[in-house]
Tab-separated table of C-alpha atoms and ligand atoms in Angstrom:
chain	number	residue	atom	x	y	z
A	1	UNK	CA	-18.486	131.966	-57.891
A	2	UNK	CA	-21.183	131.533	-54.760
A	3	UNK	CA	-20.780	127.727	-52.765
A	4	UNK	CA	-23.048	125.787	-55.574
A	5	UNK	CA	-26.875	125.252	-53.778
A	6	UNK	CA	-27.083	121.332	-52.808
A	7	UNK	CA	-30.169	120.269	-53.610
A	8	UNK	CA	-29.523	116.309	-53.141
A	9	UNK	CA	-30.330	115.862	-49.518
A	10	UNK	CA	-32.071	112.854	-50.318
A	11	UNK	CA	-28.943	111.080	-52.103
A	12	UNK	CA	-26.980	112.252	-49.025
A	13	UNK	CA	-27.116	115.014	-46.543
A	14	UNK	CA	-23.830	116.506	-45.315
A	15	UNK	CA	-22.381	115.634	-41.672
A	16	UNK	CA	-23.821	117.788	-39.281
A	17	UNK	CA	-21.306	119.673	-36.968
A	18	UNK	CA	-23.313	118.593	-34.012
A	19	UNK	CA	-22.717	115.036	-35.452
A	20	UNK	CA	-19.088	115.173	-35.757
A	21	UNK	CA	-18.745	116.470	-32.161
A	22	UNK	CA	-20.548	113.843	-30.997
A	23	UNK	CA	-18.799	111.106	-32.700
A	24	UNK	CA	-15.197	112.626	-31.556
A	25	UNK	CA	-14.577	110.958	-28.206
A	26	UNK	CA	-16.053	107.597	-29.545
A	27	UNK	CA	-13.942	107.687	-32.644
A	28	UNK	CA	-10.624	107.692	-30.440
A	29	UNK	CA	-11.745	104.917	-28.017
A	30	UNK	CA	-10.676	101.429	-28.720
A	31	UNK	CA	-13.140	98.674	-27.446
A	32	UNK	CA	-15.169	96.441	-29.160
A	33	UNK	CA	-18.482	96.919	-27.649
A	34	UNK	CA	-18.371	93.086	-26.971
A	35	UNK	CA	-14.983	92.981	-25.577
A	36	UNK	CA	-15.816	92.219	-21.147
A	37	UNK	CA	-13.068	95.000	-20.595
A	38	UNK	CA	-13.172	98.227	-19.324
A	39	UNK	CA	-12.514	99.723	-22.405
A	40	UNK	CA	-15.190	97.476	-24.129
A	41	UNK	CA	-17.661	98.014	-21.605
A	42	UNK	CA	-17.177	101.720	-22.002
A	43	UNK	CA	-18.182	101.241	-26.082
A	44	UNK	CA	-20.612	98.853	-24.982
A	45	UNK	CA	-22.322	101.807	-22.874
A	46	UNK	CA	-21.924	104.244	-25.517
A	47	UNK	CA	-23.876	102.074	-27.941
A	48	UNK	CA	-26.756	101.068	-25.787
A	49	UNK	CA	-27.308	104.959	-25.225
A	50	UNK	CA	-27.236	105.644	-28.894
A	51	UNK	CA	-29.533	102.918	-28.986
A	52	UNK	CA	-31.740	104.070	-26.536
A	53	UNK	CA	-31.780	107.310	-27.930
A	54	UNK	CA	-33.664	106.136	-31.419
A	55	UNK	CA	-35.616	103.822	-29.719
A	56	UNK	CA	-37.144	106.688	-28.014
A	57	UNK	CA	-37.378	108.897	-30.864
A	58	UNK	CA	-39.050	106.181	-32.999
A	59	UNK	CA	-41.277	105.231	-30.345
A	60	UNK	CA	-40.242	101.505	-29.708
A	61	UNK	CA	-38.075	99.566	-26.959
A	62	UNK	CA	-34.300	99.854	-27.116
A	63	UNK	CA	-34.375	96.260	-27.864
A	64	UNK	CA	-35.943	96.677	-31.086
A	65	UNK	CA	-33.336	98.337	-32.604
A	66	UNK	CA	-30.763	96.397	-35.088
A	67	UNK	CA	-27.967	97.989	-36.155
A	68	UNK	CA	-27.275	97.968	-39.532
A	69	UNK	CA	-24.894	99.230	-42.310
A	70	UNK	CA	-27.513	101.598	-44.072
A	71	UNK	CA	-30.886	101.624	-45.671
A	72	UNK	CA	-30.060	99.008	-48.059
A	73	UNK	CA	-29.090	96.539	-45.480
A	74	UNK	CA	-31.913	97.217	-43.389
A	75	UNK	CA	-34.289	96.651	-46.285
A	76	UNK	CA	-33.093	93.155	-47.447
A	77	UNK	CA	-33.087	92.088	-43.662
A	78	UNK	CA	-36.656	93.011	-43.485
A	79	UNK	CA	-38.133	91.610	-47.231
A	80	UNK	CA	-35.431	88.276	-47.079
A	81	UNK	CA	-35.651	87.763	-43.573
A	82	UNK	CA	-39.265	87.859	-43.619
A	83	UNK	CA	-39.258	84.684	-45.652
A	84	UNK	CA	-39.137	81.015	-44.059
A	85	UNK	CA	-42.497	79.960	-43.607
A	86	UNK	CA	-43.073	77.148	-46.514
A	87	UNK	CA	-46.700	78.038	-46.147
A	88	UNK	CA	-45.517	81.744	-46.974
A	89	UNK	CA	-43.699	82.103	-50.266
A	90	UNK	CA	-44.488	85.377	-51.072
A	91	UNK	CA	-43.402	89.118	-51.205
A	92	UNK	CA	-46.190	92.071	-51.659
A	93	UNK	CA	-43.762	95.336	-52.294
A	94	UNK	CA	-45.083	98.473	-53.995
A	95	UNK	CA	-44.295	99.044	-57.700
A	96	UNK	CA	-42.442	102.058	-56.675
A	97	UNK	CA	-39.864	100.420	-53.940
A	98	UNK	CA	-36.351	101.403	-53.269
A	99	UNK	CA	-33.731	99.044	-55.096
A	100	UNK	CA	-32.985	97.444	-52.249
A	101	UNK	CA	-36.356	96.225	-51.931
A	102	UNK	CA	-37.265	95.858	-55.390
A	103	UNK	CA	-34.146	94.110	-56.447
A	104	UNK	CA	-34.678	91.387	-54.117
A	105	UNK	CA	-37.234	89.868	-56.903
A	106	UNK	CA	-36.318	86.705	-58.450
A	107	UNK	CA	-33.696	86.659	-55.636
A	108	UNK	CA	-36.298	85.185	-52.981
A	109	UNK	CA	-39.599	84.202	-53.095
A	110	UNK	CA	-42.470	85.256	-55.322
A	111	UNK	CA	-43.394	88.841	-55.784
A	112	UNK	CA	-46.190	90.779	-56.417
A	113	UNK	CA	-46.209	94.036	-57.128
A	114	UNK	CA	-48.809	96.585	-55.668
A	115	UNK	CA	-49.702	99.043	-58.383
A	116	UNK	CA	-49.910	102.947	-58.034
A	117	UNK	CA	-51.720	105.582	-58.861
A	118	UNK	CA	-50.240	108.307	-61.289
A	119	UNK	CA	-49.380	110.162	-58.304
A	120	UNK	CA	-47.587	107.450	-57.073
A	121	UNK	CA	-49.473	106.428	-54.045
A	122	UNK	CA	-50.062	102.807	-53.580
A	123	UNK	CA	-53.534	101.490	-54.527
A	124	UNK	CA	-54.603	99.945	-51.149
A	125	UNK	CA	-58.065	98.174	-52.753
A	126	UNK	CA	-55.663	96.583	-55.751
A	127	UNK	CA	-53.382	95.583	-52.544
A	128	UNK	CA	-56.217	94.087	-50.760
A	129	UNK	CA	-57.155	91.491	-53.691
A	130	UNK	CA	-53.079	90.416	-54.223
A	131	UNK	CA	-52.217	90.149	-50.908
A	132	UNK	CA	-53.235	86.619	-48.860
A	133	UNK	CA	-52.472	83.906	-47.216
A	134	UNK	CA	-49.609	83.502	-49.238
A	135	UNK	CA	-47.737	86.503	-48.680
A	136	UNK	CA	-45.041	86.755	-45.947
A	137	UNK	CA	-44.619	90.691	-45.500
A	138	UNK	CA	-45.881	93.739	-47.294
A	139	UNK	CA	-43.118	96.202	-47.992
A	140	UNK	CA	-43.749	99.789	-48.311
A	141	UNK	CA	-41.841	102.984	-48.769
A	142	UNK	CA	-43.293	105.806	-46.030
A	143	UNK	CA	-42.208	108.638	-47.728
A	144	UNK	CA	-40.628	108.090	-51.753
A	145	UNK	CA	-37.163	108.868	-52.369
A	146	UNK	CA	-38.192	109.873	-55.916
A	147	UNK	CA	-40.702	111.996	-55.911
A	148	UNK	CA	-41.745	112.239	-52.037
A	149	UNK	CA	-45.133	110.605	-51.983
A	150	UNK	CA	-46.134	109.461	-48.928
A	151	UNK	CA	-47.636	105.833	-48.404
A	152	UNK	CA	-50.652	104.861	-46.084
A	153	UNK	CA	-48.343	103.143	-44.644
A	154	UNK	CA	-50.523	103.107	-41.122
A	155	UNK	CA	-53.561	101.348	-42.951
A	156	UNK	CA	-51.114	98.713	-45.289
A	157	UNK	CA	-50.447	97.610	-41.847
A	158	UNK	CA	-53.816	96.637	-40.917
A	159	UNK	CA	-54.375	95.533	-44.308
A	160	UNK	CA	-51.113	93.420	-43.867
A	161	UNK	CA	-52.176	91.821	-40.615
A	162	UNK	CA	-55.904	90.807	-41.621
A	163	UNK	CA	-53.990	88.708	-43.921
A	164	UNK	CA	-51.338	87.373	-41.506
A	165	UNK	CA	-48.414	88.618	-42.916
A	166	UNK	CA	-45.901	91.364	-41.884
A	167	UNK	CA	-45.440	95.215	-42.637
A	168	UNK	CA	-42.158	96.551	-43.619
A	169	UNK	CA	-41.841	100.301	-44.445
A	170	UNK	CA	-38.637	101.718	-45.961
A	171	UNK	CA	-38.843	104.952	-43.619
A	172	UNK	CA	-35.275	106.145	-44.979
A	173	UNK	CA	-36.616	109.243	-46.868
A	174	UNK	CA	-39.343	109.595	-43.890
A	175	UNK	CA	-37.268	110.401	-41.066
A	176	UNK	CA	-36.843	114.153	-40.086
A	177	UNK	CA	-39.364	115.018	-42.669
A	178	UNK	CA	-42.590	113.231	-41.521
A	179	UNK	CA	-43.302	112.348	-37.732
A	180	UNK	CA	-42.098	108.102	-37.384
A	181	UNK	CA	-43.886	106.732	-34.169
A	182	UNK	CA	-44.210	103.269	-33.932
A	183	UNK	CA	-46.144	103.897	-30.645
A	184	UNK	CA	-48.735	104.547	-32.110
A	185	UNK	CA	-48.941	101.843	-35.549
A	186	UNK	CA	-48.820	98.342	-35.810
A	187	UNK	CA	-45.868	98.670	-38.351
A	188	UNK	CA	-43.654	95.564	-37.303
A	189	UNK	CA	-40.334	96.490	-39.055
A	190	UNK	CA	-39.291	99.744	-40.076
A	191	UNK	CA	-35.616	100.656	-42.333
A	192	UNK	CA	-33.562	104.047	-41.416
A	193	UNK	CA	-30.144	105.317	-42.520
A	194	UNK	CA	-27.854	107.635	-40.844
A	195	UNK	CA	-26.605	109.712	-43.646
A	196	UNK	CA	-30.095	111.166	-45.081
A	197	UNK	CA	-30.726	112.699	-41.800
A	198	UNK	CA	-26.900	114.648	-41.340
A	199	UNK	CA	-25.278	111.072	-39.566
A	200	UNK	CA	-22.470	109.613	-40.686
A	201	UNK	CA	-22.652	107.298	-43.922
A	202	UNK	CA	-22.263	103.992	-43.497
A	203	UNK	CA	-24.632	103.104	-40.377
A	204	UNK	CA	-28.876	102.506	-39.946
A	205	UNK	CA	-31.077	100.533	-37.915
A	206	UNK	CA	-33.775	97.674	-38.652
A	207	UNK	CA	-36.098	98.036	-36.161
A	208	UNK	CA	-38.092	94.706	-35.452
A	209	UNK	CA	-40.846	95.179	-33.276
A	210	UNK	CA	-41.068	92.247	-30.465
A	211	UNK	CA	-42.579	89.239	-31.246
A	212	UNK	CA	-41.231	89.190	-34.727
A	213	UNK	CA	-39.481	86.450	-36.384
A	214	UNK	CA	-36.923	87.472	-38.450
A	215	UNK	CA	-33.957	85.372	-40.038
A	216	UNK	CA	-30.791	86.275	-40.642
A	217	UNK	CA	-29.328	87.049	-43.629
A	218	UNK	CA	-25.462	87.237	-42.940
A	219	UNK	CA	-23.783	85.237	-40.306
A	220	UNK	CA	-20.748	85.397	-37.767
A	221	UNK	CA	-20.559	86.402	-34.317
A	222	UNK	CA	-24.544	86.819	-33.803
A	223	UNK	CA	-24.143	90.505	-32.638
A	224	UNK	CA	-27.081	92.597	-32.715
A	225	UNK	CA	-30.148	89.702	-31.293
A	226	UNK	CA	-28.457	87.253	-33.972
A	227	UNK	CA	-29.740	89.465	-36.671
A	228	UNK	CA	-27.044	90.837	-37.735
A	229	UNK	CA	-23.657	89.641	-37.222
A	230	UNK	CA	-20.316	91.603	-37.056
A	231	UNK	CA	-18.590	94.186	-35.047
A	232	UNK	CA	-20.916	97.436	-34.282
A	233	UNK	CA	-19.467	100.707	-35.464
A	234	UNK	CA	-20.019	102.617	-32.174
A	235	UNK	CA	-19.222	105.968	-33.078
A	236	UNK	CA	-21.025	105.675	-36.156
A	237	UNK	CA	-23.879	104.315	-33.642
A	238	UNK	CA	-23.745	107.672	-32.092
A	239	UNK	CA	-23.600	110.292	-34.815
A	240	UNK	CA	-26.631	108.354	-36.012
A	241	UNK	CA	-28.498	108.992	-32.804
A	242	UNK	CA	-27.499	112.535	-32.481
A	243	UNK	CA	-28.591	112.774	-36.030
A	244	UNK	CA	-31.783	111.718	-35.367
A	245	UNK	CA	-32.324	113.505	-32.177
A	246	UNK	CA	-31.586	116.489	-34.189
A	247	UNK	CA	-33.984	115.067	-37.021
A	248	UNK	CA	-36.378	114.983	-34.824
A	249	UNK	CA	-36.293	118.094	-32.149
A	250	UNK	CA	-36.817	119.876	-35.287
A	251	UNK	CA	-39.326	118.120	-36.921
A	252	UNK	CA	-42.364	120.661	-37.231
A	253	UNK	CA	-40.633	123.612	-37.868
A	254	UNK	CA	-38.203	122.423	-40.125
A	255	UNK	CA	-41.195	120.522	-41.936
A	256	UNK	CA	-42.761	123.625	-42.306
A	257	UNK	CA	-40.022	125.703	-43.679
A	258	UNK	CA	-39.152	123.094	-46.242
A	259	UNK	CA	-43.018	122.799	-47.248
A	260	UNK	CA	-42.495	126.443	-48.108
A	261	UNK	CA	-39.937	126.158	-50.249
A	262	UNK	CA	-40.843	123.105	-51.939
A	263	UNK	CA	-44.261	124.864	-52.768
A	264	UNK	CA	-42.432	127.517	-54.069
A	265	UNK	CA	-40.362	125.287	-56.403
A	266	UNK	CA	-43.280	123.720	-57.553
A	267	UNK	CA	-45.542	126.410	-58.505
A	268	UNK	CA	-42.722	127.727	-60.369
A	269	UNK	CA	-42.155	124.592	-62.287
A	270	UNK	CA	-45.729	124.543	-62.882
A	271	UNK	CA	-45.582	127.996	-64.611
A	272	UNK	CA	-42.553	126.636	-67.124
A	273	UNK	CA	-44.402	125.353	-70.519
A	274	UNK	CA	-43.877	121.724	-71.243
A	275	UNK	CA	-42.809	120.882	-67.258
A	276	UNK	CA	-44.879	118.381	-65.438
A	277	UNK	CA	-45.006	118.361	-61.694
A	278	UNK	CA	-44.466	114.598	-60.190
A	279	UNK	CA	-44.867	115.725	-56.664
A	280	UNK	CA	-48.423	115.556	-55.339
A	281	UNK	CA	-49.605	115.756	-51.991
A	282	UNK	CA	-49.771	113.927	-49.764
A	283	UNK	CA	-46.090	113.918	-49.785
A	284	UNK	CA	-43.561	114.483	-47.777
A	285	UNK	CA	-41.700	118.229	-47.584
A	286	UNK	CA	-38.067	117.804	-48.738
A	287	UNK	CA	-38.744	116.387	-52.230
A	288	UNK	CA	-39.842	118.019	-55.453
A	289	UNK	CA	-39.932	115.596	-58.725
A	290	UNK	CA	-40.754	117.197	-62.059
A	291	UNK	CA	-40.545	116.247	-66.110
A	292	UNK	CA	-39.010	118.136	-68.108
A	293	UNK	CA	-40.648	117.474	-70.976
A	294	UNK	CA	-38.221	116.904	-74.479
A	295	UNK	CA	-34.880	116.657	-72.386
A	296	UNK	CA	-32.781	114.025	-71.429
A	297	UNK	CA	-31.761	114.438	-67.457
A	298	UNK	CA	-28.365	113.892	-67.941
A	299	UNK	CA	-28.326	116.784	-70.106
A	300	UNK	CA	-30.045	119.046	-67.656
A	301	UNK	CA	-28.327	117.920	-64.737
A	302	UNK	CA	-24.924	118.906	-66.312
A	303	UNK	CA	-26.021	122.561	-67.171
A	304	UNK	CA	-27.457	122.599	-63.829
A	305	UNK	CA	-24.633	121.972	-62.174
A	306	UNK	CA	-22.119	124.524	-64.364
A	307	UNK	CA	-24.991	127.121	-62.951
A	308	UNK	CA	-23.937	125.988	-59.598
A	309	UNK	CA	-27.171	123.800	-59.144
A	310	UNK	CA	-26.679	120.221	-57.987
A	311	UNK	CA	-29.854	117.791	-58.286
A	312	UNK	CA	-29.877	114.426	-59.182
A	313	UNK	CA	-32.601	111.938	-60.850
A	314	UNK	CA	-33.410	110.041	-58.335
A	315	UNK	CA	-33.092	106.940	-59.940
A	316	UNK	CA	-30.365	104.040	-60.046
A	317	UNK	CA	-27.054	105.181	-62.331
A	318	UNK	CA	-25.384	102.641	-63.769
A	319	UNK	CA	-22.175	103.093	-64.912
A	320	UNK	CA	-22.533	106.833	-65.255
A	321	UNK	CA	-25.912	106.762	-67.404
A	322	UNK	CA	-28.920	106.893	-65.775
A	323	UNK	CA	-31.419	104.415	-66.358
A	324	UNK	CA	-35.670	105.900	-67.049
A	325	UNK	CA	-36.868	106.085	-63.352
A	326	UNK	CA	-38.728	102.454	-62.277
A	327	UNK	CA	-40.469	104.509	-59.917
A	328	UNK	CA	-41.820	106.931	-62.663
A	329	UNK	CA	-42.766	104.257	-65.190
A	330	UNK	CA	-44.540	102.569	-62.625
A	331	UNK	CA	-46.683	105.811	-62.554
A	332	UNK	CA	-47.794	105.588	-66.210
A	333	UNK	CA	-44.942	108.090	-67.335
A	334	UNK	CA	-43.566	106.932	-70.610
A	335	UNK	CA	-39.658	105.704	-71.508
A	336	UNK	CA	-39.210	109.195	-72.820
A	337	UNK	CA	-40.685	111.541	-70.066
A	338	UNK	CA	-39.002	108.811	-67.399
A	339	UNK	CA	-35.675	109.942	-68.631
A	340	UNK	CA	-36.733	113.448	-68.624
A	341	UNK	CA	-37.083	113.990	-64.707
A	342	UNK	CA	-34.946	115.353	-61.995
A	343	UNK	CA	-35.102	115.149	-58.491
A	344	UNK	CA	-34.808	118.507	-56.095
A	345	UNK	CA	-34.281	117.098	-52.303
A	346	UNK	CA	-34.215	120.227	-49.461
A	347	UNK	CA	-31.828	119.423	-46.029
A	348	UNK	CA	-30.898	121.897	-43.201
A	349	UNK	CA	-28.935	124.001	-45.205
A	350	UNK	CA	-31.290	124.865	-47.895
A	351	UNK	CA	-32.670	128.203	-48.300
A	352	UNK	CA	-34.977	130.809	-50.384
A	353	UNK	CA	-32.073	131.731	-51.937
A	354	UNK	CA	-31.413	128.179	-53.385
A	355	UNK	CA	-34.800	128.251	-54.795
A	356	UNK	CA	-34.957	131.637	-56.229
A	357	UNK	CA	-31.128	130.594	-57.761
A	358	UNK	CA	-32.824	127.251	-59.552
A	359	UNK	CA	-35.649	129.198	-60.416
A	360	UNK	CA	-33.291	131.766	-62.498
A	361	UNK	CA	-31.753	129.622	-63.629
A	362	UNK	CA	-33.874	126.983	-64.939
A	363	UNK	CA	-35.720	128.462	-68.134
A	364	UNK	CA	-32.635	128.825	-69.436
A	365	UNK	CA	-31.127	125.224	-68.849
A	366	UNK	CA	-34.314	123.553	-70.057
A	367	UNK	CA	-34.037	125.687	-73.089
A	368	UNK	CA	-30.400	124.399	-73.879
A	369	UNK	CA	-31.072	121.270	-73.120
A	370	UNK	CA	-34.166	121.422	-75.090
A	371	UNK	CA	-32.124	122.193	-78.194
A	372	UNK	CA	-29.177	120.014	-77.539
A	373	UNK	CA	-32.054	116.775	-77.328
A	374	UNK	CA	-33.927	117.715	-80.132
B	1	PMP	N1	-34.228	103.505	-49.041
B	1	PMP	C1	-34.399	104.745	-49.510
B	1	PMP	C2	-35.779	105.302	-49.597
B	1	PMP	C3	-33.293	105.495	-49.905
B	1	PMP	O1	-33.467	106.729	-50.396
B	1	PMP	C4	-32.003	104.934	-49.787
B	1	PMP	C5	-30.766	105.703	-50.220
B	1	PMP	N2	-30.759	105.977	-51.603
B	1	PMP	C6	-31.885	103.647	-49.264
B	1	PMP	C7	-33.011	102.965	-48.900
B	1	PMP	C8	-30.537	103.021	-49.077
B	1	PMP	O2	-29.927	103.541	-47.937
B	1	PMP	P1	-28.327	103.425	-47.722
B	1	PMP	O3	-27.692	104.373	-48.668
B	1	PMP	O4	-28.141	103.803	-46.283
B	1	PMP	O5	-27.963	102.006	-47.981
C-alpha cells in the first residue's frame, strides 16, 4: 500500500530535514547556555542567533523573544501573566480559544467570552461592549486551529488598547500560513510553537513586546528576562528558528499552493449531500473543517485512516474519545453535528494527489459510517 497522505499538519508537522541538520552540531555540544565557559558561551551564542533569527522574522527585537516549551506554555504565560493589577481582574478570550487559553477559566481571574459569528470570526462590536476597564488582556487566536478562521486580530488590538488592556494572539496555527509582523501592529504578546511549522516538538516562543509587564508563572533560575525559568533547550532553540526561517522564505508561494488545494477540498465537500463546509474565508490556507452530517468522527476517522487517510477532529481527546468541538458549538453547530466534524490540515508535503486520494475516497467512508451511526 502507498505511504498513507498526512493530512494533520496542524496537530503536528513532521521534522524537516533542513531542521534536523541544523540541530546536529548543537545536539552534541554540552554547555548550558548560562554556564561563563567556553563551552557555555558557545550555546549561549547559538541561542541568541536562533533568537535573533525569529525576532527578525516576526518583526520585533531579539529581546522580545521568550523561550518557551510550546504553544501551550506560551499561552498561559500571556492570559495568567497578564493578570496582577487589582484594578484589572479580568480576561476577554474568544469563545473559540485554544485549550490552553480557554482552560485557564475559573483558574484566574474572571472571564468573558467574546462571541462568534457562525463562521467563527470574532464579533468585534459584541467585544467592544464586554471589554473595559476591567479587563487585563484580550486573547485572540490569529488563525483557528479548528477550522482556520482568521481573527482581526490587527483591529482587537486597537480595540484592546482604547480600553487599556493588553492583546494576546495565539499565532500557533498562523505562522507559515499567514504573514506575522509585529512591525507593523500594536499586538503586545504573540504565542508560537516549533513543531506546527516542521521544528522540533517540545520548544516555542512568547514574544512580549517592550514595555510590557508580564509575571511569571513558574519560577527557578529566572532564565529567559525572569519570565520563564529553567535551562533553555538550545538545539531545540535552533531547529525552531530554522523552522521558521523556512516557514517564512516560503510564505507566499507555499500560501498559494495550499489555497489551491484547500479550495479544491472544499468545493468537493461542498458537492457531497448532507456535508457542511466550516471553513469560510477569511481563513487561513492549510485548514479545511467540514460536518459530516449523521456520523460520528470517530467513526469516520477510523475508515479514513484504513484508506490510508489520516485527519483528525481538531478538538481535545480525552482518553481516546473525542469530546463535540468547543470551538464548533461556539459557532451555533449543535451536540450532534459538533461530533460529526473532521479536521483536514495541509504542510509541506501535501499534494494534489492527497486531495484527489481523500476525495475518492470519501463518499464511500461517509457512506459506511453513515450506516454504522444510524
Ligand atoms: N495553540 C494552537 C492554536 C494550537 O493549535 C496548539 C497545538 N494544538 C497549541 C496552541 C499548543 O501548542 P503546543 O503543542 O506547542 O503546546
Amino acid at each position: 500500500m502507498d505511504e498513507p497522505s498526512y493530512l494533520d499538519h496542524a496537530a503536528g508537522s513532521p521534522v524537516l530535514p533542513e531542521v534536523v541538520n541544523a540541530m546536529v552540531p548543537a545536539l552534541g555540544l554540552p554547555g548550558n547556555p548560562n554556564s561563563t565557559h567556553a563551552a557555555g558561551r558557545r550555546a549561549r551564542r547559538m541561542l541568541e542567533e536562533a533568537r535573533e533569527l525569529i525576532a527578525a522574522r516576526v518583526g520585533v527585537q531579539p529581546s522580545e523573544v521568550v523561550f518557551t516549551s510550546g504553544g501551550t506554555e506560551s499561552n498561559n504565560l500571556a492570559v495568567l501573566g497578564s493578570l496582577g493589577d487589582p484594578a484589572r481582574p479580568q480576561l476577554a478570550i474568544s469563545a473559540v480559544e485554544h485549550a490552553s487559553v480557554a482552560a485557564v477559566v475559573g483558574r484566574a481571574g474572571e472571564v468573558v467570552r467574546l462571541p462568534v459569528n457562525p463562521e467563527g470570526h470574532v464579533l468585534l462590536h459584541a467585544a467592544e461592549q464586554l471589554v473595559g476597564a476591567q479587563t487585563a488582556v484580550v486573547s485572540l487566536l490569529w488563525v483557528n486551529n479548528e477550522t482556520g478562521a482568521i481573527q482581526p486580530v490587527v483591529a482587537a488590538a486597537e480595540l484592546a488598547h482604547r480600553h487599556g488592556a493588553l492583546l494576546h494572539s495565539d499565532a500557533v496555527a498562523a505562522l507559515g500560513h499567514v504573514e506575522v509582523d509585529l512591525s507593523s501592529n500594536a499586538i503586545d504578546l504573540l504565542s508560537l510553537s516549533a513543531h506546527k511549522v516542521g521544528g522540533p516538538v517540545g520548544i516555542g516562543a512568547l514574544i512580549v513586546r517592550r514595555g510590557v509587564r508580564l509575571r511569571p508563572i513558574g519560577f527557578g533560575g529566572g532564565q529567559e528576562a525572569r519570565l520563564r525559568s529553567g535551562t533553555v533547550p538550545v538545539a531545540l532553540a535552533v531547529g525552531f528558528a530554522a523552522a521558521v526561517e523556512r516557514a517564512c522564505n516560503r510564505l507566499e508561494p507555499e500560501a498559494a499552493r495550499l489555497r489551491a488545494l484547500r479550495d479544491r477540498l472544499i468545493a468537493e465537500l461542498a458537492r457531497l449531500p448532507e456535508v457542511r463546509v466550516n471553513t469560510v474565508e477569511p481563513a487561513g490556507p492549510a485548514i479545511v473543517n467540514a460536518t459530516f452530517v449523521g456520523t460520528r468522527a470517530d467513526d469516520l476517522l477510523l475508515l479514513l485512516d484504513e484508506a490510508g487517510i489520516e485527519a483528525s477532529t481538531g478538538s481535545a481527546c480525552s482518553a481516546g474519545v473525542h469530546q463535540p468541538s468547543e470551538v464548533l458549538l461556539a459557532m451555533g453547530r449543535s451536540q450532534a453535528d459538533a461530533a460529526a466534524s473532521l479536521r483536514f490540515s495541509f504542510g509541506p508535503d501535501t499534494t494534489a494527489g492527497d486531495i484527489e486520494r481523500l476525495v475518492a475516497v470519501l463518499p464511500e467512508a461517509v457512506a459506511r459510517a453513515r450506516r454504522a451511526f444510524g
